[in-house]
Coordinates of C-alpha atoms in Angstrom, one line a residue:
M1 CA 141.5 -6.9 96.0
T2 CA 143.0 -4.5 92.5
A3 CA 139.5 -3.5 91.7
V4 CA 138.6 -2.5 94.4
V5 CA 140.6 -0.8 95.6
A6 CA 141.6 0.9 92.5
S7 CA 137.9 1.9 91.8
A8 CA 137.5 3.1 96.4
A9 CA 140.4 5.3 95.8
V10 CA 139.1 7.0 91.9
Y11 CA 135.3 7.2 93.6
G12 CA 136.0 9.6 96.4
P13 CA 137.5 12.4 95.0
T14 CA 135.7 12.0 91.7
A15 CA 132.6 12.3 93.3
A16 CA 133.1 15.3 94.7
I17 CA 134.9 17.3 92.5
A18 CA 132.4 16.4 89.9
Q19 CA 129.9 18.9 91.4
T20 CA 131.8 21.9 90.8
S21 CA 134.5 22.4 88.1
N22 CA 137.1 24.4 88.0
D23 CA 135.5 27.0 85.5
E24 CA 132.5 27.1 87.8
L25 CA 134.8 27.6 90.8
A26 CA 136.6 30.2 89.2
D27 CA 133.1 32.1 88.1
L28 CA 132.2 31.6 92.0
V29 CA 135.4 33.6 92.6
R30 CA 134.8 36.5 90.9
R31 CA 131.2 36.9 91.9
Q32 CA 132.0 36.7 95.5
A33 CA 134.8 38.9 95.2
A34 CA 132.6 41.7 93.1
Q35 CA 130.2 41.6 95.4
I36 CA 132.6 42.0 98.9
E37 CA 133.8 45.1 96.9
R38 CA 130.5 46.8 96.3
L39 CA 129.2 46.2 99.8
E40 CA 133.0 47.6 101.0
G41 CA 132.2 50.8 98.3
R42 CA 128.8 51.7 100.5
I43 CA 130.8 51.6 103.5
Q44 CA 133.9 53.7 102.3
A45 CA 130.6 56.1 101.0
L46 CA 128.8 56.0 104.6
E47 CA 131.8 56.0 106.1
S48 CA 132.8 59.6 104.3
D49 CA 129.1 61.1 104.3
E50 CA 129.4 60.4 108.2
Q51 CA 132.4 62.5 108.7
G52 CA 131.1 65.1 106.8
T53 CA 128.1 65.9 109.2
A54 CA 130.6 65.8 112.3
P55 CA 131.6 68.9 114.1
S56 CA 135.2 70.0 113.2
N57 CA 137.0 70.4 116.6
A58 CA 139.7 71.8 114.9
G59 CA 138.6 74.5 113.0
M60 CA 137.0 75.7 116.0
A61 CA 140.7 75.3 118.1
S62 CA 142.5 77.2 115.4
Q63 CA 140.6 80.9 116.4
S64 CA 143.1 82.5 117.9
D65 CA 141.2 86.0 119.8
S66 CA 139.4 84.2 122.9
A67 CA 136.0 86.5 122.1
A68 CA 136.2 84.5 118.7
Q69 CA 136.1 81.4 120.6
D70 CA 133.9 81.9 122.8
S71 CA 131.0 83.2 119.7
S72 CA 132.2 80.5 117.8
R73 CA 130.2 78.1 120.9
N74 CA 126.9 79.1 120.5
V75 CA 127.5 79.3 116.8
V76 CA 126.2 76.0 114.5
D77 CA 127.3 75.0 111.6
S78 CA 124.1 74.1 109.8
R79 CA 125.9 71.2 108.1
Q80 CA 126.2 70.2 111.5
Q81 CA 122.8 69.9 112.1
P82 CA 121.3 66.4 111.2
K83 CA 119.0 66.4 108.0
S84 CA 115.4 66.0 108.3
G85 CA 112.8 65.0 106.2
P86 CA 112.0 62.5 103.3
G87 CA 114.8 60.3 102.8
A88 CA 117.0 61.8 106.3
T89 CA 119.8 59.3 107.7
S90 CA 120.7 59.2 111.2
P91 CA 123.8 58.6 112.7
Q92 CA 122.5 55.8 113.9
A93 CA 120.8 54.6 111.1
S94 CA 124.2 54.8 109.6
T95 CA 126.2 53.2 112.2
G96 CA 123.9 50.3 111.8
S97 CA 123.5 49.8 107.9
M98 CA 127.3 49.8 108.4
A99 CA 127.3 47.3 110.7
S100 CA 124.7 45.3 108.9
M101 CA 127.3 45.1 105.7
Q102 CA 130.1 44.7 107.4
E103 CA 128.1 41.4 108.8
Q104 CA 127.6 40.5 105.3
I105 CA 131.3 41.2 104.1
D106 CA 132.4 38.8 107.0
T107 CA 129.8 35.6 106.3
L108 CA 130.9 36.4 102.6
K109 CA 134.5 36.0 103.5
Q110 CA 134.3 33.1 105.9
N111 CA 131.8 30.9 103.6
S112 CA 133.8 32.1 99.9
V113 CA 136.2 29.3 98.1
Q114 CA 140.1 30.4 99.2
V115 CA 142.6 30.0 95.6
D116 CA 145.8 29.7 96.1
W117 CA 149.2 30.1 93.7
K118 CA 152.1 29.5 95.6
T119 CA 152.1 25.9 94.3
G120 CA 152.0 26.7 90.2
S121 CA 148.8 25.4 90.0
P122 CA 145.3 27.0 91.5
K123 CA 144.5 25.5 95.2
F124 CA 141.0 26.1 95.9
S125 CA 140.1 25.9 99.6
S126 CA 137.3 26.8 101.4
R127 CA 137.8 29.4 104.0
D128 CA 137.9 26.4 107.2
G129 CA 140.4 24.7 105.4
D130 CA 138.3 21.5 105.4
F131 CA 137.8 21.3 101.7
T132 CA 141.2 21.9 99.3
F133 CA 141.2 20.9 95.4
Q134 CA 144.5 21.3 93.2
P135 CA 144.9 20.2 89.8
L136 CA 148.4 18.6 89.3
G137 CA 150.2 18.8 85.3
R138 CA 153.7 16.9 84.8
L139 CA 155.0 17.5 80.8
Q140 CA 158.3 15.7 80.7
Y141 CA 159.5 16.2 76.8
D142 CA 163.2 14.6 75.8
Y143 CA 165.2 14.2 72.7
S144 CA 168.1 11.1 72.8
T145 CA 170.7 10.4 70.3
T146 CA 173.3 7.2 70.4
D147 CA 176.9 6.9 69.0
G148 CA 180.2 5.3 69.1
S149 CA 178.7 1.4 69.6
R150 CA 179.9 -1.6 67.5
Y151 CA 176.1 -2.6 66.7
A152 CA 174.3 -0.7 64.7
D153 CA 170.9 -0.9 66.3
R154 CA 172.1 0.6 69.2
E155 CA 173.5 4.0 67.2
I156 CA 169.6 5.6 67.2
D157 CA 168.4 9.3 68.1
G158 CA 164.4 10.1 68.0
S159 CA 161.6 11.9 70.7
E160 CA 159.4 11.4 73.0
F161 CA 157.1 12.6 75.8
R162 CA 158.7 10.3 79.0
R163 CA 155.9 11.5 80.9
L164 CA 152.6 13.6 80.8
R165 CA 150.5 12.9 82.9
I166 CA 147.5 15.1 84.8
G167 CA 145.9 14.7 88.2
F168 CA 144.2 16.0 91.0
Q169 CA 144.6 15.9 95.2
G170 CA 143.9 17.8 98.5
Q171 CA 141.0 17.0 101.6
L172 CA 137.5 15.9 101.7
M173 CA 137.6 16.8 104.8
E174 CA 139.2 17.0 108.0
P175 CA 141.1 14.4 108.1
I176 CA 140.7 12.4 104.6
L177 CA 143.3 13.1 101.9
Y178 CA 143.1 12.1 98.4
K179 CA 145.0 11.7 95.0
V180 CA 144.5 10.7 91.9
E181 CA 146.8 10.9 88.5
F182 CA 147.3 9.9 84.9
D183 CA 149.9 9.3 82.6
F184 CA 149.6 9.8 79.2
A185 CA 152.8 9.5 77.4
E186 CA 152.7 4.8 76.7
E187 CA 150.5 3.7 73.7
N188 CA 147.8 2.6 77.2
V189 CA 146.9 5.4 79.4
G190 CA 148.7 4.3 82.8
V191 CA 147.3 5.3 86.4
R192 CA 149.8 6.3 88.8
D193 CA 148.9 7.7 92.2
A194 CA 145.3 6.4 92.9
Y195 CA 144.7 6.4 96.9
I196 CA 142.5 7.4 99.9
A197 CA 144.4 8.4 103.2
T198 CA 144.0 9.3 106.0
K199 CA 146.2 11.5 109.1
K200 CA 146.3 12.3 112.7
D201 CA 149.2 14.6 114.7
F202 CA 151.1 13.0 117.5
A203 CA 153.5 14.6 119.9
L204 CA 156.4 12.9 117.8
G205 CA 155.4 14.1 115.0
Q206 CA 152.2 12.8 111.9
G207 CA 151.0 9.3 110.8
V208 CA 149.1 9.1 107.5
V209 CA 147.8 5.9 106.0
Y210 CA 147.0 5.1 102.6
V211 CA 145.2 3.1 100.8
G212 CA 145.1 2.3 97.3
N213 CA 147.9 2.9 95.0
K214 CA 150.5 4.6 96.3
F215 CA 154.3 5.7 95.0
A216 CA 156.6 3.6 97.0
D217 CA 159.5 4.0 99.2
R218 CA 162.9 3.1 98.4
S219 CA 165.8 4.0 98.0
L220 CA 167.0 7.9 97.5
D221 CA 166.9 8.5 93.8
G222 CA 163.9 6.4 94.0
A223 CA 161.7 8.1 96.4
T224 CA 162.4 11.1 94.7
S225 CA 159.7 12.6 92.7
S226 CA 160.8 12.2 88.9
K227 CA 160.2 16.2 88.9
Y228 CA 163.3 16.3 90.7
I229 CA 165.3 13.7 90.0
W230 CA 168.7 15.7 89.1
F231 CA 169.0 13.6 85.7
L232 CA 167.0 12.6 83.1
E233 CA 166.6 8.9 84.8
R234 CA 167.1 7.4 88.1
N235 CA 170.2 5.4 88.7
P236 CA 170.3 1.7 88.7
V237 CA 169.5 1.3 92.6
A238 CA 166.3 2.0 91.9
N239 CA 165.6 0.8 88.7
A240 CA 167.3 -2.7 89.1
I241 CA 166.4 -3.0 92.5
I242 CA 163.3 -3.3 92.7
P243 CA 160.4 -6.3 93.3
E244 CA 158.5 -7.3 90.2
S245 CA 155.3 -4.6 91.3
G246 CA 157.7 -2.3 90.1
Y247 CA 158.2 1.9 91.5
Y248 CA 153.8 1.4 93.6
N249 CA 152.9 -0.3 95.7
L250 CA 148.9 -1.0 95.5
G251 CA 147.6 -2.0 98.9
V252 CA 148.4 -0.1 102.4
T253 CA 150.8 2.1 103.3
S254 CA 151.6 4.0 106.3
A255 CA 154.1 6.5 107.1
F256 CA 155.2 8.8 110.3
Y257 CA 157.2 11.6 109.8
G258 CA 158.7 12.8 112.7
K259 CA 158.8 16.5 114.2
D260 CA 163.4 16.0 114.5
N261 CA 163.7 15.2 110.9
W262 CA 163.3 11.3 110.6
H263 CA 160.7 9.7 108.7
V264 CA 159.8 5.5 108.8
S265 CA 157.3 3.5 106.2
A266 CA 155.9 0.1 105.9
G267 CA 154.1 -1.0 103.1
V268 CA 152.2 -4.6 102.0
S269 CA 151.2 -4.7 98.4
K270 CA 149.3 -7.4 96.2
G271 CA 149.8 -7.2 93.1
D272 CA 149.8 -4.2 90.9
L273 CA 147.1 -2.5 88.3
G274 CA 147.9 -3.6 85.5
N275 CA 147.6 -7.6 86.2
S276 CA 144.4 -9.8 85.3
N277 CA 141.8 -10.3 88.3
T278 CA 141.6 -14.3 87.4
E279 CA 145.5 -14.4 88.5
S280 CA 146.9 -14.6 91.9
D281 CA 149.4 -11.7 92.7
N282 CA 152.7 -11.8 94.2
T283 CA 152.9 -10.5 97.6
T284 CA 155.1 -7.4 98.7
L285 CA 156.5 -5.9 101.9
I286 CA 158.4 -3.4 101.4
S287 CA 159.8 -0.7 104.4
R288 CA 161.8 2.6 104.2
A289 CA 163.9 4.8 106.9
H290 CA 165.5 8.0 107.0
F291 CA 167.4 10.1 109.6
N292 CA 169.0 13.6 109.2
P293 CA 171.8 13.5 112.2
F294 CA 172.1 17.8 111.7
V295 CA 170.1 20.0 110.1
T296 CA 171.2 24.1 109.3
D297 CA 169.9 26.9 107.3
N298 CA 172.7 26.0 105.0
A299 CA 173.8 22.0 105.3
M300 CA 172.3 19.1 106.2
M301 CA 173.3 15.0 106.3
H302 CA 171.1 12.4 105.3
V303 CA 171.2 8.7 106.5
G304 CA 168.6 6.3 105.1
A305 CA 168.2 2.5 104.3
W306 CA 165.5 0.0 102.9
G307 CA 164.2 -3.1 102.1
F308 CA 161.3 -5.0 101.0
Y309 CA 160.4 -9.1 100.6
E310 CA 158.3 -10.5 97.8
D311 CA 156.4 -13.9 97.5
F312 CA 155.8 -14.9 93.8
A313 CA 152.6 -16.7 93.3
R314 CA 152.8 -20.1 92.2
G315 CA 151.8 -21.0 89.0
N316 CA 151.5 -16.8 88.0
Q317 CA 155.3 -16.4 87.1
D318 CA 157.3 -19.3 85.9
D319 CA 160.8 -17.8 85.0
L320 CA 162.0 -14.2 85.8
T321 CA 164.4 -11.7 83.6
D322 CA 165.3 -8.8 84.4
S323 CA 166.7 -6.1 82.2
E324 CA 168.2 -2.7 82.7
R325 CA 168.1 0.5 80.7
F326 CA 171.6 2.1 80.6
A327 CA 171.8 5.2 78.6
S328 CA 168.3 6.7 78.3
H329 CA 164.7 5.2 78.2
F330 CA 164.0 6.5 74.6
N331 CA 167.1 3.9 73.6
D332 CA 165.9 0.4 74.5
N333 CA 168.7 -1.6 73.3
V334 CA 171.2 -0.3 75.3
R335 CA 170.8 -2.6 78.4
V336 CA 172.1 -5.1 80.8
Y337 CA 170.6 -7.9 81.2
S338 CA 170.2 -10.8 83.7
D339 CA 170.0 -14.7 82.4
T340 CA 166.7 -16.2 82.7
I341 CA 165.7 -17.4 86.6
D342 CA 163.4 -20.6 86.7
E343 CA 160.4 -20.9 88.8
P344 CA 161.2 -18.1 91.0
E345 CA 159.9 -18.4 94.9
T346 CA 160.7 -15.8 96.7
S347 CA 162.7 -12.2 96.4
T348 CA 164.3 -9.9 99.1
G349 CA 166.2 -6.8 98.7
Y350 CA 167.4 -4.0 100.9
G351 CA 169.7 -0.8 99.9
V352 CA 171.8 1.9 102.4
E353 CA 172.0 5.5 101.4
L354 CA 174.4 8.7 102.3
A355 CA 173.3 11.9 101.6
G356 CA 174.3 15.6 102.7
L357 CA 174.5 19.2 100.9
A358 CA 176.5 22.3 102.5
G359 CA 175.4 25.5 100.7
P360 CA 175.6 25.1 96.5
V361 CA 177.0 21.6 96.6
A362 CA 175.2 18.8 97.8
A363 CA 175.8 15.1 97.0
G364 CA 174.5 11.3 97.9
A365 CA 175.5 7.9 97.2
E366 CA 173.8 4.6 97.7
Y367 CA 174.0 0.3 97.6
G368 CA 171.4 -2.2 97.3
R369 CA 171.5 -6.0 96.0
R370 CA 168.3 -8.1 95.8
T371 CA 168.6 -11.9 95.9
I372 CA 166.4 -14.2 94.5
D373 CA 165.6 -17.8 95.5
T374 CA 163.6 -20.2 93.7
R375 CA 162.1 -23.4 93.4
A376 CA 164.1 -25.0 91.2
G377 CA 167.1 -25.0 93.6
D378 CA 169.3 -22.5 91.5
D379 CA 169.7 -19.0 93.8
T380 CA 171.4 -15.7 93.0
D381 CA 171.8 -11.7 93.2
Y382 CA 173.2 -8.9 92.2
D383 CA 174.0 -5.3 93.1
A384 CA 173.9 -1.6 92.3
Y385 CA 175.5 1.2 93.3
S386 CA 175.9 4.4 92.8
A387 CA 177.1 8.1 93.6
Q388 CA 176.7 11.8 92.7
I389 CA 177.7 15.4 92.6
G390 CA 176.3 18.4 91.9
Y391 CA 177.3 22.3 92.4
S392 CA 175.1 24.9 91.9
L393 CA 176.5 27.5 89.8
T394 CA 174.4 30.5 90.8
G395 CA 174.2 29.4 94.6
E396 CA 170.7 27.8 95.4
Q397 CA 171.2 25.0 97.8
F398 CA 170.0 22.0 95.8
G399 CA 166.2 20.8 97.2
Y400 CA 165.7 18.5 99.8
S401 CA 162.6 17.3 102.3
T402 CA 164.0 16.4 105.6
K403 CA 159.9 15.0 105.6
N404 CA 160.4 12.6 103.2
G405 CA 164.3 12.0 103.4
A406 CA 164.2 12.8 99.7
W407 CA 165.8 15.6 96.8
S408 CA 162.9 18.3 96.3
A409 CA 162.7 21.2 93.9
P410 CA 165.2 24.1 94.6
T411 CA 164.2 27.6 95.6
I412 CA 164.8 30.0 92.5
D413 CA 166.3 32.9 93.6
N414 CA 165.7 35.1 90.4
P415 CA 163.0 33.1 87.9
V416 CA 164.1 34.1 84.3
T417 CA 159.6 36.1 84.3
D418 CA 161.1 38.5 86.5
G419 CA 164.2 39.5 84.8
G420 CA 167.2 37.0 86.3
W421 CA 169.2 34.1 85.1
G422 CA 167.2 30.9 86.7
A423 CA 168.9 28.7 88.9
W424 CA 172.2 27.0 86.7
Q425 CA 173.5 23.7 88.5
V426 CA 176.0 21.2 87.0
M427 CA 176.1 17.6 88.1
A428 CA 178.3 14.5 87.9
R429 CA 177.3 11.0 88.6
Y430 CA 178.8 7.2 88.6
D431 CA 176.7 4.0 87.9
A432 CA 177.6 0.2 88.1
L433 CA 175.3 -2.9 88.1
D434 CA 176.1 -6.3 88.2
Y435 CA 174.2 -9.0 87.6
E436 CA 176.9 -11.6 87.4
N437 CA 177.6 -12.3 90.9
N438 CA 176.1 -16.8 90.6
G439 CA 178.0 -18.6 88.3
Q440 CA 174.8 -20.7 87.4
F441 CA 173.7 -17.6 85.9
A442 CA 175.1 -15.9 83.3
G443 CA 174.5 -12.5 84.1
G444 CA 175.8 -8.8 81.8
T445 CA 177.1 -5.8 84.1
G446 CA 177.5 -2.6 83.2
H447 CA 178.9 0.9 84.4
G448 CA 178.1 4.3 82.9
T449 CA 179.3 8.1 84.0
T450 CA 176.6 10.7 83.4
L451 CA 177.5 14.8 82.8
G452 CA 174.4 16.9 83.9
V453 CA 173.2 20.7 83.0
S454 CA 170.0 22.1 85.0
W455 CA 168.5 25.6 84.3
Y456 CA 165.0 25.9 86.3
L457 CA 164.0 29.4 84.4
N458 CA 161.6 28.9 87.6
N459 CA 159.6 26.9 90.2
Y460 CA 157.9 25.4 87.2
T461 CA 159.8 24.9 84.1
R462 CA 163.1 23.2 83.8
F463 CA 165.5 22.3 80.8
M464 CA 168.3 19.7 81.1
L465 CA 171.0 18.1 79.3
N466 CA 173.2 14.9 80.4
W467 CA 175.7 12.9 78.2
I468 CA 177.0 9.9 79.5
N469 CA 179.2 7.6 78.6
W470 CA 178.3 3.7 79.2
N471 CA 179.7 0.7 79.1
T472 CA 177.8 -2.8 78.9
N473 CA 179.4 -6.5 79.0
N474 CA 176.4 -9.3 78.0
R475 CA 177.6 -12.7 78.5
V476 CA 174.3 -14.2 76.8
P477 CA 171.6 -13.0 74.5
I478 CA 168.3 -11.4 75.7
A479 CA 165.6 -13.8 76.8
G480 CA 162.8 -13.4 74.9
D481 CA 163.3 -11.2 73.0
P482 CA 161.9 -11.7 70.3
T483 CA 163.4 -9.7 67.1
D484 CA 166.8 -12.4 67.7
R485 CA 169.3 -9.1 68.5
D486 CA 172.1 -10.3 70.2
F487 CA 173.5 -7.6 72.0
T488 CA 176.2 -9.8 73.4
G489 CA 180.0 -9.0 74.6
S490 CA 181.8 -6.1 75.6
D491 CA 180.2 -2.7 74.1
D492 CA 180.8 0.9 75.0
G493 CA 179.8 4.2 73.7
N494 CA 177.8 7.8 74.0
T495 CA 175.0 8.8 74.9
I496 CA 173.2 12.5 74.5
S497 CA 169.8 13.7 75.8
A498 CA 167.7 16.5 76.6
R499 CA 164.4 17.0 78.4
A500 CA 162.0 19.9 78.6
Q501 CA 159.8 20.1 82.1
V502 CA 156.7 22.0 82.7
I503 CA 155.3 20.9 86.2
F504 CA 152.2 22.6 88.6

């Protein structure tokens, strides 16, 4: 099923787009614009010529002497006479020519490619809007440094491309949508969103069905795009209370977006794109819903809940060990990790969300728990929670989507590119993760406080700075670590991370 769905998701848009490259589309737009400009110029010339042959009523009315007026009625200006001889054009012929050219212009405009730059990259579309194509890009370059740990191996610094994505999305025809996105940040090229979808409008809202690899709808921070999360990394509710398939759902996902600020989604997946077809993959069911009890021009309240169930394929996964980075993505050594869980059978997870904003202030909190049942008889569970608050120094509201129930991009009132200061935000977050809920498993615990600053130069460029004060307490060594590093016991330190981001 993995190969079939992935190929179906990629083939449709690729075949359609292969016929027309970006350069060809741009050249077509330029040539059509030039042709329309030439035709409109000819119309203006004909209109000017026709105005020159029209009677000058204003000049006649300006005569104050009545006798002169009577005389002027008998005088015919030679300019008012129709041209005669070869090459003469009658008013009727001019009118017909203009009508013909206007019809050509209308036809060109009807069939021409439209280009919209509002979202940062060119969105090409047919005049009727049935076909659209838009390139996508995401560049996030990070630097991180850690100190204060009692383990020298944790005090490291360096930089990385956290995400380096390229892709495209659009509509093949009404109502068929598509999206394909690749990530080049890791050692191997990874496929992110790769799906075909169909949509339908109803009295209560819009329903959409996605087939392929789709970003999973789970938790407030987890459902928020990495382009718009407040901090460099998502909170432990999103990162740790998660099925083995991860952040993407390979299968079928359906969502209904209500007109009155609510939505509900449900998906079923069978494995992920990275697994071999020679093995049976885990089956996962996942669902999320949100509702906004009130929404005004400068305030809103968000309530949400989600859950998942996964069935581990027998013989495919003999044991399970979970762990979570607690400083930065670059520093892989600062982790909180669980004990090894033998013969996992099923896993269930759930979470609740609460958030709101009022003017330049925004806040959010969420909690999640995962329970793992085993065939060996020893079950366990663990939980995580997080709370964050932010303030916009330049007055812009934090971005939020009432459609998806997730944080989104703020509107930049005074971008640097227009001579302004851009948008400045300050944020704070507290996180906690506990793998120690069952005495049978010697899991670790961790908590941390993050302070952050974001500077949006415009809608597409952003700089971020985070300071994290973290604490970990691991009771057992990292299971399966080939380096045999022993980061057990209580440890704390500080990590500073920075990011430069460009998106379109």
